[in-house]
PDB file of C-alpha atoms in Angstrom:
ATOM      1  CA  MET A  17       0.147   0.344  -0.452  1.00 53.00           C
ATOM      2  CA  ALA A  18       1.361   3.246  -1.417  1.00 57.00           C
ATOM      3  CA  ARG A  19       1.776   5.371   1.655  1.00 60.00           C
ATOM      4  CA  ILE A  20       0.162   9.221   1.995  1.00 56.00           C
ATOM      5  CA  LYS A  21       2.432  12.325   1.192  1.00 59.00           C
ATOM      6  CA  PRO A  22       2.136  14.671   4.542  1.00 59.00           C
ATOM      7  CA  GLN A  23       1.454  17.718   1.746  1.00 60.00           C
ATOM      8  CA  THR A  24      -1.403  15.982   0.429  1.00 62.00           C
ATOM      9  CA  LEU A  25      -2.997  14.689   3.510  1.00 55.00           C
ATOM     10  CA  LEU A  26      -2.592  18.536   5.530  1.00 55.00           C
ATOM     11  CA  LEU A  27      -4.350  18.909   2.298  1.00 59.00           C
ATOM     12  CA  GLN A  28      -7.358  16.439   2.315  1.00 59.00           C
ATOM     13  CA  SER A  29      -7.366  17.418   6.318  1.00 53.00           C
ATOM     14  CA  LYS A  30      -8.787  21.527   4.811  1.00 54.00           C
ATOM     15  CA  LYS A  31     -11.231  20.364   2.144  1.00 55.00           C
ATOM     16  CA  LYS A  32     -13.090  18.188   4.853  1.00 52.00           C
ATOM     17  CA  LYS A  33     -12.753  20.959   7.624  1.00 51.00           C
ATOM     18  CA  GLY A  34     -14.246  23.609   5.735  1.00 50.00           C
ATOM     19  CA  PRO A  35     -17.740  24.894   5.309  1.00 53.00           C
ATOM     20  CA  SER A  36     -20.144  23.018   3.811  1.00 56.00           C
ATOM     21  CA  ARG A  37     -22.239  25.403   1.278  1.00 62.00           C
ATOM     22  CA  VAL A  38     -25.965  26.062   2.126  1.00 60.00           C
ATOM     23  CA  SER A  39     -28.160  25.737  -1.128  1.00 74.00           C
ATOM     24  CA  VAL A  40     -30.715  28.142  -2.608  1.00 74.00           C
ATOM     25  CA  PRO A  41     -33.633  26.530  -2.051  1.00 76.00           C
ATOM     26  CA  MET A  42     -33.051  26.555   2.427  1.00 77.00           C
ATOM     27  CA  MET A  43     -31.555  30.116   1.660  1.00 78.00           C
ATOM     28  CA  ILE A  44     -35.072  31.281   0.721  1.00 82.00           C
ATOM     29  CA  LEU A  45     -36.474  29.172   3.221  1.00 78.00           C
ATOM     30  CA  TYR A  46     -34.697  30.548   5.841  1.00 76.00           C
ATOM     31  CA  GLY A  47     -35.448  34.307   4.923  1.00 78.00           C
ATOM     32  CA  LEU A  48     -39.222  33.156   3.990  1.00 80.00           C
ATOM     33  CA  PHE A  49     -39.471  32.631   8.292  1.00 80.00           C
ATOM     34  CA  ILE A  50     -37.577  35.266   9.528  1.00 84.00           C
ATOM     35  CA  GLY A  51     -39.730  37.485   7.065  1.00 76.00           C
ATOM     36  CA  LEU A  52     -42.779  35.985   9.003  1.00 79.00           C
ATOM     37  CA  VAL A  53     -41.452  35.910  12.017  1.00 78.00           C
ATOM     38  CA  VAL A  54     -41.036  39.485  12.127  1.00 77.00           C
ATOM     39  CA  PHE A  55     -44.831  40.590  10.282  1.00 78.00           C
ATOM     40  CA  SER A  56     -45.829  37.850  13.400  1.00 76.00           C
ATOM     41  CA  LEU A  57     -44.170  40.406  16.055  1.00 78.00           C
ATOM     42  CA  PHE A  58     -45.539  43.668  13.901  1.00 74.00           C
ATOM     43  CA  ALA A  59     -48.949  42.422  13.648  1.00 75.00           C
ATOM     44  CA  THR A  60     -49.577  41.821  17.194  1.00 75.00           C
ATOM     45  CA  TYR A  61     -47.473  44.858  18.258  1.00 71.00           C
ATOM     46  CA  ARG A  62     -49.979  46.456  16.224  1.00 72.00           C
ATOM     47  CA  HIS A  63     -53.223  44.805  17.335  1.00 66.00           C
ATOM     48  CA  TRP A  64     -52.057  45.414  20.994  1.00 67.00           C
ATOM     49  CA  SER A  65     -51.686  49.082  20.357  1.00 65.00           C
ATOM     50  CA  ARG A  66     -54.932  49.676  18.817  1.00 64.00           C
ATOM     51  CA  ARG A  67     -56.776  48.075  21.494  1.00 57.00           C
ATOM     52  CA  SER A  68     -54.557  50.374  23.813  1.00 53.00           C
ATOM     53  CA  VAL A  69     -56.127  53.529  22.393  1.00 46.00           C
ATOM     54  CA  GLU A  70     -59.204  52.500  22.122  1.00 51.00           C
ATOM     55  CA  ARG A  71     -59.476  51.611  25.788  1.00 47.00           C
ATOM     56  CA  MET A  72     -57.911  54.935  26.326  1.00 47.00           C
ATOM     57  CA  GLY A  73     -60.042  56.948  24.113  1.00 43.00           C
ATOM     58  CA  THR A  74     -63.346  55.083  25.652  1.00 39.00           C
ATOM     59  CA  GLY A  75     -62.138  56.305  28.886  1.00 40.00           C
ATOM     60  CA  LEU A  76     -60.845  59.511  28.523  1.00 36.00           C
ATOM     61  CA  PRO A  77     -64.185  61.152  28.574  1.00 37.00           C
ATOM     62  CA  ASN A  78     -65.413  59.217  32.097  1.00 36.00           C
ATOM     63  CA  PHE A  79     -62.056  60.521  34.056  1.00 31.00           C
ATOM     64  CA  GLU A  80     -62.972  63.809  32.380  1.00 36.00           C
ATOM     65  CA  ASP A  81     -66.327  63.707  34.367  1.00 37.00           C
ATOM     66  CA  THR A  82     -65.128  62.210  37.337  1.00 33.00           C
ATOM     67  CA  TYR A  83     -62.392  64.902  37.840  1.00 36.00           C
ATOM     68  CA  VAL A  84     -64.467  68.108  36.652  1.00 39.00           C
ATOM     69  CA  ASP A  85     -66.883  67.230  39.462  1.00 45.00           C
ATOM     70  CA  SER A  86     -64.296  66.640  41.603  1.00 42.00           C
ATOM     71  CA  LYS A  87     -62.731  69.341  41.436  1.00 54.00           C
ATOM     72  CA  LYS A  88     -66.152  71.063  41.448  1.00 56.00           C
ATOM     73  CA  TYR A  89     -66.819  69.356  45.380  1.00 57.00           C
ATOM     74  CA  ASP A  90     -63.610  70.758  46.237  1.00 78.00           C
ATOM     75  CA  LEU A  91     -63.576  74.084  45.546  1.00 86.00           C
ATOM     76  CA  PRO A  92     -64.372  76.412  48.623  1.00 93.00           C
ATOM     77  CA  GLY A  93     -67.695  77.400  49.123  1.00 94.00           C
ATOM     78  CA  PHE A  94     -67.040  80.051  51.349  1.00 97.00           C
ATOM     79  CA  ALA A  95     -65.400  83.303  51.463  1.00 97.00           C
ATOM     80  CA  ILE A  96     -65.018  85.658  54.768  1.00 97.00           C
ATOM     81  CA  LEU A  97     -64.889  89.706  54.056  1.00 97.00           C
ATOM     82  CA  ASN A  98     -62.110  91.236  56.455  1.00 97.00           C
ATOM     83  CA  THR A  99     -63.282  94.338  56.340  1.00 97.00           C
ATOM     84  CA  SER A 100     -62.695  97.562  58.063  1.00 96.00           C
ATOM     85  CA  LYS A 101     -65.640  96.847  60.161  1.00 96.00           C
ATOM     86  CA  GLY A 102     -65.287  93.129  61.023  1.00 97.00           C
ATOM     87  CA  ALA A 103     -65.557  89.918  59.133  1.00 97.00           C
ATOM     88  CA  ILE A 104     -68.482  89.222  56.837  1.00 98.00           C
ATOM     89  CA  PHE A 105     -68.962  85.340  56.564  1.00 98.00           C
ATOM     90  CA  VAL A 106     -70.633  85.072  52.752  1.00 97.00           C
ATOM     91  CA  GLU A 107     -71.611  81.325  51.586  1.00 97.00           C
ATOM     92  CA  LEU A 108     -71.140  80.985  47.413  1.00 97.00           C
ATOM     93  CA  PHE A 109     -73.733  79.589  45.169  1.00 95.00           C
ATOM     94  CA  LYS A 110     -71.065  76.947  43.333  1.00 92.00           C
ATOM     95  CA  ASP A 111     -74.507  75.013  41.868  1.00 92.00           C
ATOM     96  CA  ASN A 112     -76.908  78.253  41.186  1.00 90.00           C
ATOM     97  CA  ALA A 113     -73.490  80.652  39.354  1.00 91.00           C
ATOM     98  CA  PRO A 114     -70.795  78.793  38.751  1.00 93.00           C
ATOM     99  CA  GLU A 115     -68.711  80.501  36.933  1.00 92.00           C
ATOM    100  CA  ILE A 116     -69.401  84.079  38.421  1.00 93.00           C
ATOM    101  CA  VAL A 117     -68.163  81.993  41.523  1.00 95.00           C
ATOM    102  CA  ASP A 118     -64.897  80.468  39.891  1.00 94.00           C
ATOM    103  CA  LYS A 119     -64.504  84.300  38.508  1.00 93.00           C
ATOM    104  CA  PHE A 120     -64.997  85.540  42.180  1.00 95.00           C
ATOM    105  CA  LEU A 121     -62.117  82.518  43.480  1.00 95.00           C
ATOM    106  CA  ASP A 122     -59.590  83.193  40.941  1.00 94.00           C
ATOM    107  CA  LEU A 123     -59.438  87.160  41.600  1.00 93.00           C
ATOM    108  CA  CYS A 124     -59.465  86.525  45.415  1.00 94.00           C
ATOM    109  CA  GLN A 125     -56.754  83.830  45.052  1.00 93.00           C
ATOM    110  CA  LYS A 126     -54.438  87.046  43.219  1.00 93.00           C
ATOM    111  CA  GLY A 127     -55.428  89.226  46.005  1.00 93.00           C
ATOM    112  CA  HIS A 128     -58.314  91.576  43.408  1.00 93.00           C
ATOM    113  CA  PHE A 129     -60.357  92.515  46.496  1.00 93.00           C
ATOM    114  CA  LYS A 130     -57.321  93.306  49.031  1.00 94.00           C
ATOM    115  CA  GLY A 131     -57.753  97.246  49.856  1.00 93.00           C
ATOM    116  CA  MET A 132     -60.749  97.956  47.976  1.00 93.00           C
ATOM    117  CA  PRO A 133     -63.343 100.224  49.279  1.00 94.00           C
ATOM    118  CA  PHE A 134     -66.789 100.218  49.087  1.00 94.00           C
ATOM    119  CA  HIS A 135     -67.900 103.442  46.757  1.00 91.00           C
ATOM    120  CA  HIS A 136     -70.837 103.556  47.454  1.00 91.00           C
ATOM    121  CA  VAL A 137     -73.819 102.747  50.631  1.00 93.00           C
ATOM    122  CA  ILE A 138     -77.383 103.494  50.503  1.00 91.00           C
ATOM    123  CA  LYS A 139     -79.511 103.249  53.434  1.00 91.00           C
ATOM    124  CA  HIS A 140     -82.066 100.402  53.040  1.00 89.00           C
ATOM    125  CA  TYR A 141     -81.238  99.111  50.029  1.00 89.00           C
ATOM    126  CA  LEU A 142     -77.251  97.597  49.410  1.00 91.00           C
ATOM    127  CA  ILE A 143     -73.537  98.514  49.825  1.00 94.00           C
ATOM    128  CA  HIS A 144     -71.599  98.328  46.511  1.00 92.00           C
ATOM    129  CA  GLY A 145     -67.895  98.100  46.060  1.00 90.00           C
ATOM    130  CA  GLY A 146     -65.637  96.244  43.711  1.00 81.00           C
ATOM    131  CA  ASP A 147     -63.725  98.096  40.589  1.00 74.00           C
ATOM    132  CA  SER A 148     -66.132 100.392  39.644  1.00 63.00           C
ATOM    133  CA  GLU A 149     -66.608 103.323  41.472  1.00 57.00           C
ATOM    134  CA  GLY A 150     -69.654 104.498  39.597  1.00 56.00           C
ATOM    135  CA  LEU A 151     -73.594 103.548  40.367  1.00 53.00           C
ATOM    136  CA  GLY A 152     -74.007 100.886  38.291  1.00 52.00           C
ATOM    137  CA  ALA A 153     -76.600  98.378  38.743  1.00 49.00           C
ATOM    138  CA  ALA A 154     -77.870 101.097  41.578  1.00 54.00           C
ATOM    139  CA  GLU A 155     -77.688 103.962  39.641  1.00 54.00           C
ATOM    140  CA  ASP A 156     -81.618 104.187  37.851  1.00 54.00           C
ATOM    141  CA  TRP A 157     -83.103 103.508  41.284  1.00 49.00           C
ATOM    142  CA  ILE A 158     -81.417 106.479  42.609  1.00 49.00           C
ATOM    143  CA  SER A 159     -82.268 108.759  39.837  1.00 47.00           C
ATOM    144  CA  ARG A 160     -85.859 107.732  39.188  1.00 42.00           C
ATOM    145  CA  GLY A 161     -86.986 106.278  42.568  1.00 40.00           C
ATOM    146  CA  LYS A 162     -87.595 101.983  42.521  1.00 42.00           C
ATOM    147  CA  LEU A 163     -87.740 100.585  39.661  1.00 40.00           C
ATOM    148  CA  ARG A 164     -91.338  98.842  38.908  1.00 40.00           C
ATOM    149  CA  GLY A 165     -91.062  96.809  36.082  1.00 38.00           C
ATOM    150  CA  LYS A 166     -92.341  93.301  35.218  1.00 38.00           C
ATOM    151  CA  LEU A 167     -89.771  90.699  37.425  1.00 36.00           C
ATOM    152  CA  VAL A 168     -87.343  87.685  35.879  1.00 37.00           C
ATOM    153  CA  THR A 169     -87.486  84.191  37.341  1.00 38.00           C
ATOM    154  CA  SER A 170     -84.062  84.637  38.915  1.00 46.00           C
ATOM    155  CA  PRO A 171     -83.848  84.836  42.111  1.00 55.00           C
ATOM    156  CA  LYS A 172     -84.722  87.690  44.268  1.00 60.00           C
ATOM    157  CA  HIS A 173     -82.377  89.798  45.756  1.00 73.00           C
ATOM    158  CA  GLU A 174     -83.650  89.526  49.760  1.00 86.00           C
ATOM    159  CA  ALA A 175     -81.407  91.409  52.401  1.00 91.00           C
ATOM    160  CA  PHE A 176     -78.137  90.071  53.083  1.00 95.00           C
ATOM    161  CA  THR A 177     -77.234  88.526  49.045  1.00 94.00           C
ATOM    162  CA  LEU A 178     -74.044  88.858  47.285  1.00 95.00           C
ATOM    163  CA  GLY A 179     -74.059  89.524  43.942  1.00 92.00           C
ATOM    164  CA  THR A 180     -72.664  91.478  40.832  1.00 91.00           C
ATOM    165  CA  SER A 181     -73.176  93.525  37.607  1.00 85.00           C
ATOM    166  CA  LYS A 182     -74.099  91.057  34.776  1.00 82.00           C
ATOM    167  CA  SER A 183     -73.475  93.726  32.651  1.00 75.00           C
ATOM    168  CA  LYS A 184     -69.935  93.637  33.883  1.00 62.00           C
ATOM    169  CA  GLN A 185     -69.306  89.891  32.743  1.00 65.00           C
ATOM    170  CA  ASP A 186     -68.039  90.500  29.163  1.00 63.00           C
ATOM    171  CA  SER A 187     -64.696  92.392  30.899  1.00 65.00           C
ATOM    172  CA  LYS A 188     -61.979  92.495  33.634  1.00 74.00           C
ATOM    173  CA  LYS A 189     -63.750  94.953  36.256  1.00 80.00           C
ATOM    174  CA  PHE A 190     -65.747  92.706  39.401  1.00 89.00           C
ATOM    175  CA  GLU A 191     -68.283  94.946  41.379  1.00 89.00           C
ATOM    176  CA  LEU A 192     -69.895  93.296  44.506  1.00 92.00           C
ATOM    177  CA  PHE A 193     -73.013  93.839  46.128  1.00 93.00           C
ATOM    178  CA  ILE A 194     -74.706  93.154  49.049  1.00 94.00           C
ATOM    179  CA  THR A 195     -78.369  94.482  49.699  1.00 92.00           C
ATOM    180  CA  THR A 196     -78.959  95.510  53.061  1.00 92.00           C
ATOM    181  CA  ALA A 197     -83.496  94.648  52.442  1.00 89.00           C
ATOM    182  CA  PRO A 198     -85.370  92.651  49.624  1.00 87.00           C
ATOM    183  CA  ILE A 199     -84.874  94.196  45.947  1.00 81.00           C
ATOM    184  CA  PRO A 200     -86.287  92.539  43.603  1.00 75.00           C
ATOM    185  CA  ASP A 201     -86.240  94.275  40.586  1.00 72.00           C
ATOM    186  CA  LEU A 202     -83.023  94.276  40.515  1.00 75.00           C
ATOM    187  CA  ASN A 203     -82.620  91.008  39.123  1.00 74.00           C
ATOM    188  CA  GLU A 204     -81.855  92.304  35.888  1.00 75.00           C
ATOM    189  CA  LYS A 205     -79.337  93.911  36.856  1.00 79.00           C
ATOM    190  CA  LEU A 206     -77.346  91.636  39.086  1.00 84.00           C
ATOM    191  CA  ILE A 207     -76.124  87.943  39.245  1.00 89.00           C
ATOM    192  CA  VAL A 208     -76.419  86.853  42.783  1.00 92.00           C
ATOM    193  CA  PHE A 209     -73.844  84.350  43.676  1.00 95.00           C
ATOM    194  CA  GLY A 210     -74.038  84.000  47.504  1.00 96.00           C
ATOM    195  CA  ARG A 211     -75.368  84.987  50.830  1.00 96.00           C
ATOM    196  CA  VAL A 212     -74.244  86.733  54.647  1.00 97.00           C
ATOM    197  CA  ILE A 213     -74.584  84.076  56.751  1.00 97.00           C
ATOM    198  CA  LYS A 214     -73.087  85.213  59.614  1.00 97.00           C
ATOM    199  CA  GLY A 215     -71.676  89.758  60.291  1.00 97.00           C
ATOM    200  CA  GLN A 216     -75.166  90.898  59.205  1.00 97.00           C
ATOM    201  CA  ASP A 217     -74.435  93.120  61.669  1.00 97.00           C
ATOM    202  CA  VAL A 218     -71.332  94.595  59.840  1.00 97.00           C
ATOM    203  CA  VAL A 219     -73.216  94.645  56.883  1.00 97.00           C
ATOM    204  CA  GLN A 220     -75.329  97.017  58.618  1.00 96.00           C
ATOM    205  CA  GLU A 221     -72.743  98.785  60.501  1.00 97.00           C
ATOM    206  CA  ILE A 222     -71.564  99.445  57.277  1.00 97.00           C
ATOM    207  CA  GLU A 223     -75.111 100.638  55.919  1.00 95.00           C
ATOM    208  CA  GLU A 224     -75.112 103.313  58.827  1.00 95.00           C
ATOM    209  CA  VAL A 225     -72.302 105.207  58.345  1.00 96.00           C
ATOM    210  CA  ASP A 226     -72.237 108.622  56.920  1.00 96.00           C
ATOM    211  CA  THR A 227     -72.423 109.320  53.149  1.00 94.00           C
ATOM    212  CA  ASP A 228     -71.862 112.238  50.635  1.00 92.00           C
ATOM    213  CA  GLU A 229     -74.992 113.527  48.429  1.00 89.00           C
ATOM    214  CA  ARG A 230     -73.923 110.805  45.797  1.00 88.00           C
ATOM    215  CA  TYR A 231     -73.749 107.939  49.159  1.00 90.00           C
ATOM    216  CA  ARG A 232     -70.027 107.605  49.266  1.00 92.00           C
ATOM    217  CA  PRO A 233     -68.659 106.894  52.583  1.00 94.00           C
ATOM    218  CA  LYS A 234     -67.742 109.678  54.035  1.00 94.00           C
ATOM    219  CA  SER A 235     -64.940 107.528  55.475  1.00 93.00           C
ATOM    220  CA  ASN A 236     -62.914 105.384  53.556  1.00 92.00           C
ATOM    221  CA  ILE A 237     -64.194 101.336  54.669  1.00 95.00           C
ATOM    222  CA  LEU A 238     -61.903  99.221  53.199  1.00 95.00           C
ATOM    223  CA  ILE A 239     -62.176  95.191  51.783  1.00 95.00           C
ATOM    224  CA  LYS A 240     -59.402  94.027  54.176  1.00 95.00           C
ATOM    225  CA  ASP A 241     -58.619  90.453  52.821  1.00 95.00           C
ATOM    226  CA  VAL A 242     -60.918  87.916  51.113  1.00 96.00           C
ATOM    227  CA  ILE A 243     -60.345  84.224  52.875  1.00 96.00           C
ATOM    228  CA  LEU A 244     -61.687  81.450  50.708  1.00 96.00           C
ATOM    229  CA  LYS A 245     -63.123  78.489  53.144  1.00 94.00           C
ATOM    230  CA  ARG A 246     -64.237  74.838  52.390  1.00 92.00           C
ATOM    231  CA  GLU A 247     -66.217  74.714  56.067  1.00 89.00           C
ATOM    232  CA  VAL A 248     -67.555  76.939  58.548  1.00 81.00           C
TER     233      VAL A 248
END
């Protein structure tokens, strides 16, 4: 038997250890398999993403409604007007006049009423403070006597109710009126958004101050600050 030369054995061993070639059909099958796996993963991702968005879409309004209600519930329902004559405790009508109450609360939190005077005091009628120094809602009554027009169905302005002028709602100004007697004729001019529950004697003391011929107090009566409360 002839002996194989070492160089020949070395060449034969290298040929045996070399990688075996993959056929073209196998490469196509591998490619299809990989493509199928990628497509399945993408389709699964799209499915669960769509379900997540649909759940959020159907659940969000309910969440927002709950949030709004809870926010409304958490809003302060009372205000304490600390005046130079004493404290006036007011209950705010969050349900009957929500927009006005929101505006009032926002101005209070900004310190808008701090140091604001009562501009007019009309005995057996009302006391008037706020941004406007004009008579506003009381002007017609003072100039021509008490109005006797047709009453509207809005809440009557009984004694010790808190209101603001309807004519100022489109501006940044805000007027405060506290009635000292039942005045139903002002329904067309004022929006009631609260009532005095404590401190009626302070309102009456302000009502008794000396005024000039234009119903302006001769001595300054100020709102020192306003404290908001959820309970009193």
